[in-house]
Amino acid sequence: MTVALRLLARREYSRKELQDKLLHAGFDNLQVHMVLDSLKASGYQDDQRYLEMLTRARLRQGHGPLRLRQDLQRAGVDVKEQDAAVVQSVNWQVQAQAAYRKRFGDTAPEDAREYARRARFLAGRGFLPEQIRRVLADSGKNADDFND
């Protein structure tokens, strides 16, 4: 229990992450589940709080909804309907625009190659194709201009 509390004192962990760390440290599976249940009942570990923390962190880093969803799945957080409200309350289009401006300023891509490079950047950040098209269209050029 003290090992788990020490870990949680540093940062939030999802239940699965904490379970993996404790099992890796050599604790018994049954003992780990009992400790995790106790921590959840005491309010020390909460996947909803972890979801909110991770959402804020990914927003600060300029990442999109696909990246957030991937990170939540990797952490073993099951996004339920009530939890999805946290993720859906974010204006992802504004996030995509901010990430684009931070990297490229307000300049429009000069040619198809630059358009594709900028689109790949936003896709790598985890933004949806429609969000990417809108950002690039708002930067001064329309995506249809590069269909040769």
PDB file of C-alpha atoms in Angstrom:
ATOM      1  CA  MET A   1       0.000   0.000   0.000  1.00  0.00           C
ATOM      2  CA  THR A   2       2.810   2.400   0.813  1.00  0.00           C
ATOM      3  CA  VAL A   3       4.482   1.794  -2.553  1.00  0.00           C
ATOM      4  CA  ALA A   4       1.243   2.613  -4.346  1.00  0.00           C
ATOM      5  CA  LEU A   5       0.697   5.724  -2.236  1.00  0.00           C
ATOM      6  CA  ARG A   6       4.238   6.882  -2.955  1.00  0.00           C
ATOM      7  CA  LEU A   7       3.611   6.497  -6.671  1.00  0.00           C
ATOM      8  CA  LEU A   8       0.303   8.369  -6.466  1.00  0.00           C
ATOM      9  CA  ALA A   9       1.933  11.160  -4.474  1.00  0.00           C
ATOM     10  CA  ARG A  10       4.057  12.001  -7.530  1.00  0.00           C
ATOM     11  CA  ARG A  11       1.313  12.027 -10.171  1.00  0.00           C
ATOM     12  CA  GLU A  12      -2.019  10.503 -11.148  1.00  0.00           C
ATOM     13  CA  TYR A  13      -2.019   6.940 -12.462  1.00  0.00           C
ATOM     14  CA  SER A  14      -4.762   4.952 -14.094  1.00  0.00           C
ATOM     15  CA  ARG A  15      -5.740   1.737 -12.364  1.00  0.00           C
ATOM     16  CA  LYS A  16      -4.050  -0.326 -15.077  1.00  0.00           C
ATOM     17  CA  GLU A  17      -0.815   1.683 -14.930  1.00  0.00           C
ATOM     18  CA  LEU A  18      -0.662   1.348 -11.161  1.00  0.00           C
ATOM     19  CA  GLN A  19      -1.452  -2.356 -11.383  1.00  0.00           C
ATOM     20  CA  ASP A  20       1.334  -2.884 -13.927  1.00  0.00           C
ATOM     21  CA  LYS A  21       3.850  -0.999 -11.785  1.00  0.00           C
ATOM     22  CA  LEU A  22       2.975  -2.961  -8.658  1.00  0.00           C
ATOM     23  CA  LEU A  23       3.050  -6.317 -10.447  1.00  0.00           C
ATOM     24  CA  HIS A  24       6.394  -5.398 -11.995  1.00  0.00           C
ATOM     25  CA  ALA A  25       7.674  -4.563  -8.504  1.00  0.00           C
ATOM     26  CA  GLY A  26       6.958  -8.179  -7.524  1.00  0.00           C
ATOM     27  CA  PHE A  27       3.719  -7.910  -5.574  1.00  0.00           C
ATOM     28  CA  ASP A  28       1.157 -10.731  -5.662  1.00  0.00           C
ATOM     29  CA  ASN A  29      -1.759 -10.313  -8.102  1.00  0.00           C
ATOM     30  CA  LEU A  30      -4.426 -10.774  -5.408  1.00  0.00           C
ATOM     31  CA  GLN A  31      -2.641  -8.355  -3.089  1.00  0.00           C
ATOM     32  CA  VAL A  32      -2.386  -5.756  -5.878  1.00  0.00           C
ATOM     33  CA  HIS A  33      -6.117  -5.948  -6.633  1.00  0.00           C
ATOM     34  CA  MET A  34      -6.994  -5.569  -2.961  1.00  0.00           C
ATOM     35  CA  VAL A  35      -4.728  -2.520  -2.647  1.00  0.00           C
ATOM     36  CA  LEU A  36      -6.155  -0.974  -5.822  1.00  0.00           C
ATOM     37  CA  ASP A  37      -9.712  -1.485  -4.582  1.00  0.00           C
ATOM     38  CA  SER A  38      -8.765   0.095  -1.261  1.00  0.00           C
ATOM     39  CA  LEU A  39      -7.123   3.071  -2.981  1.00  0.00           C
ATOM     40  CA  LYS A  40     -10.171   3.602  -5.168  1.00  0.00           C
ATOM     41  CA  ALA A  41     -12.533   3.399  -2.174  1.00  0.00           C
ATOM     42  CA  SER A  42     -10.384   5.923  -0.295  1.00  0.00           C
ATOM     43  CA  GLY A  43     -10.330   8.286  -3.263  1.00  0.00           C
ATOM     44  CA  TYR A  44      -6.572   8.134  -3.784  1.00  0.00           C
ATOM     45  CA  GLN A  45      -6.877   6.577  -7.235  1.00  0.00           C
ATOM     46  CA  ASP A  46      -9.589   7.611  -9.670  1.00  0.00           C
ATOM     47  CA  ASP A  47      -9.659   6.940 -13.414  1.00  0.00           C
ATOM     48  CA  GLN A  48     -11.984   9.934 -13.951  1.00  0.00           C
ATOM     49  CA  ARG A  49      -9.405  12.234 -12.343  1.00  0.00           C
ATOM     50  CA  TYR A  50      -6.686  10.584 -14.443  1.00  0.00           C
ATOM     51  CA  LEU A  51      -8.750  11.213 -17.601  1.00  0.00           C
ATOM     52  CA  GLU A  52      -9.097  14.902 -16.719  1.00  0.00           C
ATOM     53  CA  MET A  53      -5.382  15.214 -15.932  1.00  0.00           C
ATOM     54  CA  LEU A  54      -4.346  13.528 -19.169  1.00  0.00           C
ATOM     55  CA  THR A  55      -6.781  15.665 -21.181  1.00  0.00           C
ATOM     56  CA  ARG A  56      -5.311  18.863 -19.724  1.00  0.00           C
ATOM     57  CA  ALA A  57      -1.762  17.627 -20.374  1.00  0.00           C
ATOM     58  CA  ARG A  58      -2.471  16.716 -23.997  1.00  0.00           C
ATOM     59  CA  LEU A  59      -4.178  20.066 -24.575  1.00  0.00           C
ATOM     60  CA  ARG A  60      -1.128  21.920 -23.244  1.00  0.00           C
ATOM     61  CA  GLN A  61       1.089  19.841 -25.527  1.00  0.00           C
ATOM     62  CA  GLY A  62      -1.026  20.653 -28.587  1.00  0.00           C
ATOM     63  CA  HIS A  63      -2.294  17.136 -29.241  1.00  0.00           C
ATOM     64  CA  GLY A  64      -5.593  16.150 -30.785  1.00  0.00           C
ATOM     65  CA  PRO A  65      -8.465  13.814 -29.962  1.00  0.00           C
ATOM     66  CA  LEU A  66      -6.997  10.744 -31.656  1.00  0.00           C
ATOM     67  CA  ARG A  67      -3.784  11.031 -29.641  1.00  0.00           C
ATOM     68  CA  LEU A  68      -5.748  11.524 -26.424  1.00  0.00           C
ATOM     69  CA  ARG A  69      -7.926   8.502 -27.162  1.00  0.00           C
ATOM     70  CA  GLN A  70      -4.845   6.408 -27.925  1.00  0.00           C
ATOM     71  CA  ASP A  71      -3.122   7.457 -24.698  1.00  0.00           C
ATOM     72  CA  LEU A  72      -6.256   6.682 -22.674  1.00  0.00           C
ATOM     73  CA  GLN A  73      -6.535   3.236 -24.239  1.00  0.00           C
ATOM     74  CA  ARG A  74      -2.859   2.578 -23.538  1.00  0.00           C
ATOM     75  CA  ALA A  75      -3.428   3.545 -19.895  1.00  0.00           C
ATOM     76  CA  GLY A  76      -6.408   1.195 -19.697  1.00  0.00           C
ATOM     77  CA  VAL A  77      -8.982   3.930 -19.085  1.00  0.00           C
ATOM     78  CA  ASP A  78     -12.406   2.959 -20.374  1.00  0.00           C
ATOM     79  CA  VAL A  79     -14.020   6.182 -21.580  1.00  0.00           C
ATOM     80  CA  LYS A  80     -17.652   5.875 -20.558  1.00  0.00           C
ATOM     81  CA  GLU A  81     -20.443   8.168 -21.674  1.00  0.00           C
ATOM     82  CA  GLN A  82     -20.115  10.510 -18.702  1.00  0.00           C
ATOM     83  CA  ASP A  83     -16.324  10.621 -19.158  1.00  0.00           C
ATOM     84  CA  ALA A  84     -16.669  11.350 -22.862  1.00  0.00           C
ATOM     85  CA  ALA A  85     -18.197  14.721 -21.942  1.00  0.00           C
ATOM     86  CA  VAL A  86     -14.767  15.859 -20.729  1.00  0.00           C
ATOM     87  CA  VAL A  87     -13.176  14.925 -24.051  1.00  0.00           C
ATOM     88  CA  GLN A  88     -16.037  16.302 -26.144  1.00  0.00           C
ATOM     89  CA  SER A  89     -16.144  19.604 -24.280  1.00  0.00           C
ATOM     90  CA  VAL A  90     -12.839  20.569 -25.899  1.00  0.00           C
ATOM     91  CA  ASN A  91     -12.978  22.597 -29.101  1.00  0.00           C
ATOM     92  CA  TRP A  92     -10.571  20.431 -31.095  1.00  0.00           C
ATOM     93  CA  GLN A  93     -10.718  22.734 -34.113  1.00  0.00           C
ATOM     94  CA  VAL A  94      -9.294  25.585 -32.019  1.00  0.00           C
ATOM     95  CA  GLN A  95      -6.642  23.192 -30.671  1.00  0.00           C
ATOM     96  CA  ALA A  96      -5.640  22.188 -34.200  1.00  0.00           C
ATOM     97  CA  GLN A  97      -5.436  25.835 -35.263  1.00  0.00           C
ATOM     98  CA  ALA A  98      -3.264  26.678 -32.237  1.00  0.00           C
ATOM     99  CA  ALA A  99      -0.889  23.767 -32.900  1.00  0.00           C
ATOM    100  CA  TYR A 100      -0.603  24.813 -36.556  1.00  0.00           C
ATOM    101  CA  ARG A 101       0.071  28.462 -35.721  1.00  0.00           C
ATOM    102  CA  LYS A 102       2.645  27.574 -33.104  1.00  0.00           C
ATOM    103  CA  ARG A 103       4.572  25.529 -35.648  1.00  0.00           C
ATOM    104  CA  PHE A 104       3.975  27.402 -38.916  1.00  0.00           C
ATOM    105  CA  GLY A 105       2.628  30.833 -38.006  1.00  0.00           C
ATOM    106  CA  ASP A 106      -0.142  32.234 -40.206  1.00  0.00           C
ATOM    107  CA  THR A 107       1.551  31.353 -43.460  1.00  0.00           C
ATOM    108  CA  ALA A 108      -0.206  29.210 -46.027  1.00  0.00           C
ATOM    109  CA  PRO A 109       1.522  26.223 -47.619  1.00  0.00           C
ATOM    110  CA  GLU A 110       3.219  27.260 -50.857  1.00  0.00           C
ATOM    111  CA  ASP A 111       2.732  24.043 -52.821  1.00  0.00           C
ATOM    112  CA  ALA A 112       1.310  20.536 -52.601  1.00  0.00           C
ATOM    113  CA  ARG A 113       4.451  19.164 -50.978  1.00  0.00           C
ATOM    114  CA  GLU A 114       4.338  21.747 -48.181  1.00  0.00           C
ATOM    115  CA  TYR A 115       0.592  21.200 -47.799  1.00  0.00           C
ATOM    116  CA  ALA A 116       1.198  17.474 -47.316  1.00  0.00           C
ATOM    117  CA  ARG A 117       4.021  18.123 -44.837  1.00  0.00           C
ATOM    118  CA  ARG A 118       1.823  20.363 -42.723  1.00  0.00           C
ATOM    119  CA  ALA A 119      -1.071  17.912 -42.915  1.00  0.00           C
ATOM    120  CA  ARG A 120       1.242  15.110 -41.740  1.00  0.00           C
ATOM    121  CA  PHE A 121       2.357  17.260 -38.821  1.00  0.00           C
ATOM    122  CA  LEU A 122      -1.234  17.770 -37.670  1.00  0.00           C
ATOM    123  CA  ALA A 123      -2.095  14.114 -38.274  1.00  0.00           C
ATOM    124  CA  GLY A 124       0.915  13.112 -36.179  1.00  0.00           C
ATOM    125  CA  ARG A 125      -0.431  15.284 -33.388  1.00  0.00           C
ATOM    126  CA  GLY A 126      -3.646  13.283 -33.456  1.00  0.00           C
ATOM    127  CA  PHE A 127      -6.102  15.575 -35.226  1.00  0.00           C
ATOM    128  CA  LEU A 128      -8.909  14.317 -37.422  1.00  0.00           C
ATOM    129  CA  PRO A 129      -8.723  14.699 -41.227  1.00  0.00           C
ATOM    130  CA  GLU A 130     -11.631  17.152 -41.278  1.00  0.00           C
ATOM    131  CA  GLN A 131      -9.938  19.333 -38.653  1.00  0.00           C
ATOM    132  CA  ILE A 132      -6.709  19.262 -40.659  1.00  0.00           C
ATOM    133  CA  ARG A 133      -8.488  20.294 -43.870  1.00  0.00           C
ATOM    134  CA  ARG A 134     -10.169  23.198 -42.098  1.00  0.00           C
ATOM    135  CA  VAL A 135      -6.943  24.443 -40.547  1.00  0.00           C
ATOM    136  CA  LEU A 136      -5.103  24.308 -43.847  1.00  0.00           C
ATOM    137  CA  ALA A 137      -8.012  25.970 -45.655  1.00  0.00           C
ATOM    138  CA  ASP A 138      -8.054  28.752 -43.056  1.00  0.00           C
ATOM    139  CA  SER A 139      -4.333  29.291 -43.501  1.00  0.00           C
ATOM    140  CA  GLY A 140      -5.007  30.860 -46.886  1.00  0.00           C
ATOM    141  CA  LYS A 141      -5.190  27.971 -49.305  1.00  0.00           C
ATOM    142  CA  ASN A 142      -7.976  25.506 -49.924  1.00  0.00           C
ATOM    143  CA  ALA A 143      -7.216  21.796 -50.018  1.00  0.00           C
ATOM    144  CA  ASP A 144      -8.852  21.566 -53.474  1.00  0.00           C
ATOM    145  CA  ASP A 145      -6.143  23.804 -54.955  1.00  0.00           C
ATOM    146  CA  PHE A 146      -3.658  20.927 -54.849  1.00  0.00           C
ATOM    147  CA  ASN A 147      -5.698  18.288 -56.669  1.00  0.00           C
ATOM    148  CA  ASP A 148      -3.807  17.991 -59.946  1.00  0.00           C
TER     149      ASP A 148
END
